[in-house]
């Protein structure tokens, strides 16, 4: 592909195109005005045919005819450069735009994510709730069912009909500018067929078709083989699409086969459409690629039928989908329903049940975690589940291995929890080999050989040594991880090398590392000692490899990152210390309550227990931690390094949910009732067992009973479990469902 876009469509993707001859070209225009007119005609023709081909899948021109038009336009623009416009089809392929790529872009309105219905019952509950909320005002709503495309969200801004910007979703408020790359995606019109005055942001999903993903990975592997490098293929089409979108050089993106389905706008008042169904029609007319598998459903039964059909046909589609998005059709009804902090109330993502696959369990290995817990991990023959190949999954603990009764040699069933984390469901007993033995937890730590013991809770088995190298590596890795000090560039391999070379023992040592020490470290990767052609290597066999060193540039970056981590707030430092049972929320709570490491150190067990959300187990772990001389020395070392070990104390009244009383009813999925109450309390809320006028909110799961009725009678706001998760994550109460209440 060249930067001018001359062979824009010579990728074999247009095979099977119609074979009408090239339109006769006129003799080359001699004057600028004739050229301008001809260029406009050519652009209109090319845009029209691009649209027919990519958006409607119905080409009218042959590849040769199309290329001929494109070449004529390129030639014309070469002769009359003043005629080149930003939306000319010759301008799709940009080039390397240093610095400008990925600048932050604020979306016209927030790009929400979607609440999920994990099965048909949850979908039913949502449909019922939504109908209830809408009916009294409008009569029953109609629903639009669309496939949930498994790619990346994309926002396209058009000004007076011209594409001026493309951005990723980012955090929903601010995304990244990916305009140069997105301009290379052929099914995105650079100019709308139905221009609209002013700025308008259109939204959809960008993805890579399955076949293109396979081709790309095969190419990556072939190239790596030829260059004697380790291949890094993409795990699934979603990653391939996201990776291709974030290329620094738009020419690379241009060679990746990306496509889009557009289904939304940032401001539906700006378009001549009153409903989602009309919006889809408008988008299609305007030249955007819309998904053909959509349905307008009048009843819940029709919605369910669409979801079931989509689930059956999922694997035969040429692109990945992970569910169905059901949307209230009418925009007015959508506005009335409003949004929660995270997602619109007028839409729901029905997620397909997780795909299950069988494979053979080859081994159960044991990993030692940062607090010394021994975790059995299943290693099995690689198997493709929900879009990526997996070969390992945690088995959590010995009880879980027993409960699932999995044995080496078994045919096991794998699925992905939440479509991400592989999980062993169990074994097929009838396929068990005769000699398969029950698995036993080792009696000694596989890392350091020290004896292991069962925890007080009776579930976890731990290594008894505080010096265990596996624990040490995990502790160091935890310190640099996202939720803790968030230090980039210090991966597990590098940490291992630092430990091996004696530069790193505990987390305070990170702050003593110098650029020179880091630069001289082997990265754990190897390169061939001599460059050679693949043919030569074939003849001579593999040449020797030599270690790749980290080098000055990367070392300086890592040191800068370590330095920057000193600014992380106290709660992150406390979490980073990796004290057993002290997760992020507990660390926050302790910081609020005690304000400094010194106050925390001095706190007695009873004082700790008196903190809402802190039980006796955590209190004991903390006092033990602060009674250990090594830990106190570590804290002093961190203090000298300049880390943040205090924050302004906060009283309980300043906790986000202080003064609010919650009542929980019905079944919750993510937490038990007790756990949910505990988490609410940690944020300062009170919980009660019956509903009264004083109740601030009721959280109702499926099968909610009289408490829900009472709440509705009294006008107490009712929230779903999805809302509860938002409340726990943000500490904020979403706006109230207006029509139900
Ligand atoms: P999630 O990221 O699981 O919360 O799902 C929300 C995302 O689904 C949105 O941000 C979109 O990127 C994506 N999505 C895919 N297909 C659709 C669709 N037809 N309608 C709305 N969102 C969709």
Coordinates of N, CA, C and O in Angstrom, one line a residue, residues 545-673:
X545 N 22.1 -17.6 20.5 CA 21.4 -16.3 20.8 C 22.2 -15.6 21.9 O 23.0 -16.3 22.6
X546 N 22.0 -14.3 22.0 CA 22.6 -13.6 23.1 C 21.6 -12.8 23.9 O 20.6 -12.4 23.3
X547 N 21.8 -12.5 25.2 CA 20.7 -11.8 25.9 C 20.6 -10.4 25.5 O 21.6 -9.7 25.1
X548 N 19.3 -9.9 25.5 CA 19.1 -8.5 25.2 C 19.2 -7.7 26.5 O 18.5 -8.1 27.5
X549 N 20.0 -6.7 26.5 CA 20.1 -5.9 27.8 C 19.0 -4.8 27.7 O 18.5 -4.4 26.7
X550 N 18.7 -4.3 28.9 CA 17.6 -3.3 29.0 C 18.0 -2.0 28.3 O 17.2 -1.4 27.7
X551 N 19.2 -1.5 28.5 CA 19.7 -0.3 27.8 C 19.3 1.0 28.5 O 18.4 1.0 29.3
X552 N 20.1 2.0 28.2 CA 20.0 3.3 28.9 C 18.6 3.9 28.8 O 18.1 4.4 29.8
X553 N 18.1 3.9 27.6 CA 16.8 4.7 27.4 C 15.7 4.1 28.2 O 15.0 4.8 28.9
X554 N 15.5 2.8 28.1 CA 14.4 2.2 28.9 C 14.7 2.3 30.4 O 13.8 2.6 31.2
X555 N 16.0 2.1 30.8 CA 16.4 2.2 32.2 C 16.0 3.6 32.8 O 15.5 3.7 33.9
X556 N 16.3 4.6 32.0 CA 16.0 6.0 32.4 C 14.5 6.2 32.6 O 14.0 6.8 33.6
X557 N 13.7 5.6 31.7 CA 12.3 5.7 31.8 C 11.8 5.0 33.1 O 10.9 5.5 33.8
X558 N 12.3 3.8 33.3 CA 11.9 3.0 34.5 C 12.2 3.8 35.8 O 11.4 3.9 36.7
X559 N 13.4 4.4 35.8 CA 13.8 5.1 37.0 C 12.9 6.3 37.2 O 12.5 6.6 38.4
X560 N 12.5 7.0 36.1 CA 11.6 8.1 36.2 C 10.3 7.7 36.7 O 9.6 8.4 37.6
X561 N 9.8 6.5 36.3 CA 8.5 6.0 36.7 C 8.6 5.7 38.2 O 7.6 5.9 39.0
X562 N 9.7 5.1 38.7 CA 9.8 4.7 40.1 C 9.8 6.0 40.9 O 9.1 6.1 41.9
X563 N 10.5 7.0 40.4 CA 10.5 8.3 41.1 C 9.1 8.9 41.2 O 8.7 9.4 42.3
X564 N 8.4 8.8 40.1 CA 7.0 9.4 40.1 C 6.1 8.6 41.1 O 5.2 9.2 41.6
X565 N 6.4 7.4 41.3 CA 5.5 6.6 42.2 C 5.5 7.1 43.6 O 4.6 6.8 44.4
X566 N 6.5 7.9 43.9 CA 6.6 8.5 45.3 C 5.4 9.4 45.5 O 5.1 9.7 46.7
X567 N 4.7 9.9 44.5 CA 3.6 10.8 44.7 C 2.3 10.0 44.9 O 1.2 10.7 45.1
X568 N 2.3 8.7 44.8 CA 1.0 8.0 45.0 C 0.5 8.2 46.5 O 1.3 8.2 47.4
X569 N -0.8 8.3 46.6 CA -1.3 8.6 47.9 C -1.1 7.4 48.9 O -0.8 6.3 48.5
X570 N -1.3 7.8 50.2 CA -1.0 6.8 51.3 C -1.7 5.5 51.1 O -1.2 4.4 51.3
X571 N -3.0 5.6 50.7 CA -3.8 4.3 50.6 C -3.2 3.4 49.6 O -3.2 2.1 49.9
X572 N -2.6 3.9 48.6 CA -2.0 3.0 47.6 C -0.7 2.3 48.2 O -0.4 1.2 47.9
X573 N 0.0 3.1 48.9 CA 1.2 2.6 49.6 C 0.9 1.5 50.5 O 1.4 0.4 50.5
X574 N -0.2 1.7 51.3 CA -0.6 0.7 52.3 C -1.1 -0.5 51.6 O -0.7 -1.7 52.0
X575 N -1.9 -0.4 50.5 CA -2.3 -1.5 49.7 C -1.1 -2.2 49.1 O -1.0 -3.5 49.1
X576 N -0.1 -1.4 48.6 CA 1.1 -2.0 48.0 C 1.9 -2.8 48.9 O 2.6 -3.7 48.4
X577 N 1.8 -2.6 50.2 CA 2.6 -3.4 51.1 C 2.2 -4.8 51.2 O 2.9 -5.7 51.6
X578 N 1.0 -5.1 50.6 CA 0.6 -6.5 50.5 C 0.3 -7.2 51.8 O 0.5 -8.4 51.9
X579 N -0.2 -6.4 52.8 CA -0.6 -7.1 54.0 C -1.8 -8.0 53.8 O -2.7 -7.6 53.1
X580 N -1.7 -9.2 54.3 CA -2.8 -10.1 54.1 C -4.1 -9.6 54.4 O -4.3 -8.9 55.5
X581 N -5.1 -9.8 53.6 CA -6.5 -9.3 53.8 C -6.7 -7.8 53.6 O -7.8 -7.3 53.8
X582 N -5.6 -7.1 53.4 CA -5.8 -5.6 53.2 C -5.8 -5.3 51.7 O -4.8 -5.1 51.1
X583 N -7.0 -5.4 51.2 CA -7.3 -5.0 49.8 C -7.4 -3.5 49.6 O -7.2 -2.8 50.6
X584 N -7.8 -3.1 48.4 CA -7.8 -1.6 48.2 C -8.8 -0.9 49.1 O -8.5 0.1 49.6
X585 N -10.0 -1.5 49.2 CA -11.1 -0.8 50.0 C -10.7 -0.7 51.5 O -10.8 0.3 52.1
X586 N -10.1 -1.8 52.0 CA -9.7 -1.8 53.4 C -8.6 -0.8 53.6 O -8.6 0.0 54.6
X587 N -7.7 -0.7 52.6 CA -6.6 0.3 52.7 C -7.2 1.7 52.8 O -6.7 2.5 53.6
X588 N -8.1 2.0 51.9 CA -8.8 3.3 51.9 C -9.4 3.6 53.3 O -9.2 4.7 53.8
X589 N -10.1 2.6 53.8 CA -10.8 2.8 55.1 C -9.8 3.1 56.2 O -10.1 4.0 57.0
X590 N -8.7 2.3 56.2 CA -7.7 2.5 57.3 C -7.1 3.9 57.1 O -6.9 4.6 58.2
X591 N -6.9 4.4 55.9 CA -6.3 5.7 55.7 C -7.3 6.8 56.2 O -6.9 7.7 56.9
X592 N -8.6 6.6 55.9 CA -9.6 7.6 56.3 C -9.6 7.6 57.8 O -9.6 8.7 58.4
X593 N -9.5 6.5 58.4 CA -9.7 6.4 59.9 C -8.4 6.8 60.7 O -8.5 7.6 61.6
X594 N -7.3 6.4 60.2 CA -6.1 6.6 61.0 C -5.1 7.7 60.5 O -4.4 8.3 61.2
X595 N -5.2 8.0 59.2 CA -4.5 9.2 58.6 C -3.0 9.0 58.4 O -2.5 9.7 57.6
X596 N -2.4 8.1 59.1 CA -0.9 8.0 58.9 C -0.4 6.6 59.3 O -1.1 5.9 60.0
X597 N 0.7 6.2 58.7 CA 1.2 4.9 59.0 C 1.6 4.8 60.5 O 1.4 3.8 61.2
X598 N 2.0 6.0 61.1 CA 2.4 5.9 62.5 C 1.2 5.7 63.4 O 1.3 4.9 64.3
X599 N 0.1 6.3 63.1 CA -1.1 6.1 63.9 C -1.6 4.7 63.7 O -2.1 4.1 64.7
X600 N -1.5 4.2 62.5 CA -1.9 2.8 62.3 C -1.0 1.8 63.0 O -1.5 0.8 63.6
X601 N 0.2 2.1 63.0 CA 1.2 1.3 63.7 C 0.9 1.2 65.2 O 1.0 0.2 65.9
X602 N 0.5 2.4 65.7 CA 0.3 2.5 67.2 C -1.1 2.0 67.6 O -1.4 1.8 68.8
X603 N -2.0 1.7 66.6 CA -3.4 1.3 67.0 C -3.4 -0.1 67.6 O -2.8 -1.0 67.1
X604 N -4.2 -0.2 68.7 CA -4.4 -1.5 69.3 C -5.4 -2.3 68.5 O -6.2 -1.7 67.8
X605 N -5.5 -3.6 68.8 CA -6.4 -4.4 68.1 C -7.8 -4.0 68.2 O -8.6 -3.9 67.3
X606 N -8.2 -3.6 69.5 CA -9.6 -3.2 69.7 C -9.9 -1.9 69.0 O -11.0 -1.8 68.4
X607 N -8.9 -1.0 68.9 CA -9.2 0.2 68.2 C -9.4 0.0 66.7 O -10.3 0.5 66.0
X608 N -8.6 -1.0 66.2 CA -8.8 -1.3 64.7 C -10.1 -2.0 64.5 O -10.9 -1.6 63.6
X609 N -10.5 -2.8 65.4 CA -11.8 -3.5 65.3 C -13.0 -2.6 65.4 O -14.0 -2.8 64.8
X610 N -12.8 -1.4 66.1 CA -13.9 -0.5 66.2 C -14.1 0.3 64.9 O -15.1 1.0 64.8
X611 N -13.2 0.1 63.9 CA -13.4 0.8 62.6 C -14.5 0.1 61.8 O -14.4 -1.1 61.7
X612 N -15.5 0.8 61.3 CA -16.5 0.1 60.5 C -15.9 -0.6 59.4 O -15.0 0.0 58.7
X613 N -16.2 -1.9 59.2 CA -15.7 -2.6 58.0 C -14.5 -3.4 58.4 O -14.0 -4.2 57.6
X614 N -13.9 -3.2 59.5 CA -12.7 -3.9 59.9 C -13.0 -5.0 61.0 O -13.5 -4.6 62.1
X615 N -12.9 -6.2 60.6 CA -13.2 -7.3 61.6 C -12.0 -7.7 62.4 O -10.9 -7.2 62.2
X616 N -12.2 -8.7 63.2 CA -11.1 -9.1 64.1 C -9.9 -9.8 63.4 O -8.8 -9.7 63.7
X617 N -10.2 -10.5 62.2 CA -9.2 -11.2 61.5 C -8.2 -10.1 60.9 O -7.0 -10.2 61.1
X618 N -8.8 -9.1 60.3 CA -7.9 -8.1 59.7 C -7.2 -7.3 60.8 O -6.0 -7.1 60.7
X619 N -7.9 -7.0 61.9 CA -7.2 -6.3 63.0 C -6.0 -7.1 63.5 O -4.9 -6.5 63.7
X620 N -6.1 -8.4 63.6 CA -5.0 -9.2 64.1 C -3.9 -9.2 63.1 O -2.7 -9.0 63.4
X621 N -4.2 -9.4 61.8 CA -3.2 -9.4 60.8 C -2.4 -8.1 60.8 O -1.1 -8.1 60.7
X622 N -3.1 -7.0 61.0 CA -2.4 -5.7 61.0 C -1.5 -5.5 62.2 O -0.3 -5.1 62.1
X623 N -2.0 -5.9 63.4 CA -1.1 -5.8 64.6 C 0.1 -6.7 64.5 O 1.2 -6.3 64.8
X624 N -0.1 -7.9 63.9 CA 1.0 -8.8 63.7 C 2.0 -8.1 62.7 O 3.2 -8.2 62.9
X625 N 1.5 -7.6 61.6 CA 2.4 -7.0 60.6 C 3.2 -5.9 61.3 O 4.4 -5.8 61.1
X626 N 2.6 -5.0 62.0 CA 3.3 -3.9 62.6 C 4.2 -4.3 63.8 O 4.9 -3.4 64.3
X627 N 4.0 -5.5 64.3 CA 4.8 -5.9 65.4 C 6.1 -6.6 64.9 O 7.0 -7.0 65.7
X628 N 6.2 -6.8 63.6 CA 7.4 -7.5 63.0 C 8.5 -6.5 62.7 O 8.3 -5.6 61.9
X629 N 9.7 -6.7 63.3 CA 10.8 -5.7 63.1 C 11.1 -5.5 61.6 O 11.3 -4.3 61.2
X630 N 11.1 -6.5 60.8 CA 11.5 -6.4 59.4 C 10.5 -5.4 58.7 O 10.9 -4.6 57.9
X631 N 9.3 -5.5 59.1 CA 8.3 -4.6 58.4 C 8.5 -3.2 58.9 O 8.3 -2.3 58.1
X632 N 8.8 -3.0 60.1 CA 9.1 -1.6 60.6 C 10.3 -1.0 59.9 O 10.3 0.1 59.6
X633 N 11.3 -1.9 59.7 CA 12.5 -1.4 59.0 C 12.1 -1.0 57.6 O 12.5 0.0 57.1
X634 N 11.3 -1.8 57.0 CA 10.8 -1.5 55.6 C 10.1 -0.2 55.6 O 10.4 0.7 54.7
X635 N 9.2 0.1 56.5 CA 8.5 1.3 56.6 C 9.4 2.5 56.7 O 9.3 3.5 56.0
X636 N 10.4 2.4 57.5 CA 11.4 3.4 57.7 C 12.2 3.7 56.4 O 12.4 4.8 56.0
X637 N 12.5 2.6 55.7 CA 13.2 2.8 54.5 C 12.3 3.5 53.4 O 12.8 4.4 52.7
X638 N 11.0 3.2 53.4 CA 10.1 3.9 52.5 C 10.0 5.3 52.9 O 9.9 6.2 52.0
X639 N 10.0 5.6 54.2 CA 9.9 7.0 54.6 C 11.1 7.8 54.1 O 11.0 8.9 53.6
X640 N 12.3 7.2 54.3 CA 13.5 7.9 53.9 C 13.5 8.1 52.4 O 14.0 9.1 51.8
X641 N 12.9 7.1 51.6 CA 12.9 7.3 50.2 C 11.9 8.4 49.8 O 11.9 8.8 48.6
X642 N 11.1 8.8 50.7 CA 10.2 10.0 50.3 C 8.8 9.5 49.9 O 8.1 10.3 49.2
X643 N 8.3 8.3 50.3 CA 7.0 7.9 49.9 C 5.9 8.6 50.8 O 6.3 9.0 51.9
X644 N 4.7 8.6 50.4 CA 3.6 9.3 51.1 C 3.1 8.3 52.1 O 2.5 7.3 51.8
X645 N 3.2 8.6 53.4 CA 2.8 7.7 54.5 C 1.8 8.3 55.4 O 1.6 7.9 56.5
X646 N 1.1 9.4 54.9 CA 0.0 10.0 55.7 C -1.0 10.7 54.8 O -0.7 11.0 53.6
X647 N -2.1 10.9 55.3 CA -3.1 11.7 54.6 C -4.0 12.4 55.7 O -4.0 11.9 56.8
X648 N -4.7 13.4 55.3 CA -5.6 14.1 56.2 C -6.6 13.1 56.8 O -7.2 12.4 56.0
X649 N -6.7 13.0 58.1 CA -7.7 12.1 58.7 C -9.2 12.5 58.3 O -9.4 13.7 58.1
X650 N -10.0 11.6 58.1 CA -11.4 11.9 57.7 C -12.3 11.3 58.8 O -12.1 10.2 59.3
X651 N -13.3 12.0 59.1 CA -14.3 11.4 60.1 C -15.3 10.7 59.3 O -15.5 10.8 58.1
X652 N -16.1 9.8 60.0 CA -17.0 9.0 59.3 C -18.1 9.7 58.5 O -18.5 9.2 57.5
X653 N -18.4 10.9 59.0 CA -19.4 11.7 58.3 C -19.0 12.0 56.9 O -19.8 12.3 56.0
X654 N -17.7 12.0 56.6 CA -17.3 12.3 55.3 C -17.2 11.1 54.3 O -16.9 11.3 53.2
X655 N -17.5 9.9 54.9 CA -17.5 8.8 54.0 C -18.7 9.0 53.0 O -19.7 9.6 53.3
X656 N -18.6 8.4 51.8 CA -19.5 8.8 50.7 C -21.0 8.5 51.0 O -21.9 9.2 50.5
X657 N -21.3 7.4 51.7 CA -22.7 7.0 51.9 C -23.1 7.3 53.4 O -24.1 6.8 53.8
X658 N -22.4 8.2 54.1 CA -22.7 8.5 55.5 C -24.2 9.1 55.5 O -24.6 9.9 54.6
X659 N -24.9 8.7 56.5 CA -26.3 9.2 56.7 C -27.3 8.5 55.9 O -28.5 8.8 56.0
X660 N -27.0 7.5 55.1 CA -28.0 6.8 54.2 C -28.2 5.4 54.8 O -27.3 4.8 55.4
X661 N -29.5 5.0 54.7 CA -29.9 3.6 55.2 C -30.4 2.8 54.0 O -31.3 3.2 53.3
X662 N -29.8 1.6 53.9 CA -30.2 0.7 52.8 C -30.9 -0.5 53.3 O -30.6 -1.0 54.4
X663 N -31.9 -1.0 52.5 CA -32.5 -2.3 52.8 C -32.3 -3.2 51.6 O -32.5 -2.8 50.4
X664 N -31.8 -4.4 51.8 CA -31.6 -5.3 50.6 C -32.7 -6.4 50.6 O -33.1 -6.9 51.7
X665 N -33.1 -6.7 49.4 CA -34.1 -7.8 49.3 C -33.9 -8.5 48.0 O -33.4 -8.0 47.0
X666 N -34.4 -9.8 47.9 CA -34.3 -10.6 46.7 C -32.9 -11.2 46.6 O -32.1 -11.1 47.6
X667 N -32.6 -11.9 45.5 CA -31.3 -12.6 45.4 C -30.3 -11.7 44.7 O -30.6 -11.0 43.7
X668 N -29.1 -11.7 45.3 CA -28.0 -11.0 44.6 C -27.1 -12.0 44.0 O -26.9 -13.1 44.6
X669 N -26.4 -11.6 42.9 CA -25.6 -12.5 42.2 C -24.1 -12.4 42.6 O -23.4 -13.3 43.0
X670 N -23.6 -11.1 42.6 CA -22.2 -10.9 42.8 C -21.8 -11.1 44.3 O -20.6 -11.4 44.5
X671 N -22.7 -10.7 45.2 CA -22.3 -10.8 46.6 C -23.4 -11.6 47.4 O -24.6 -11.5 46.9
X672 N -23.1 -12.1 48.5 CA -24.2 -12.6 49.4 C -24.8 -11.3 50.0 O -24.2 -10.2 50.0
X673 N -25.9 -11.5 50.7 CA -26.6 -10.3 51.3 C -25.6 -9.7 52.4 O -25.4 -8.5 52.4

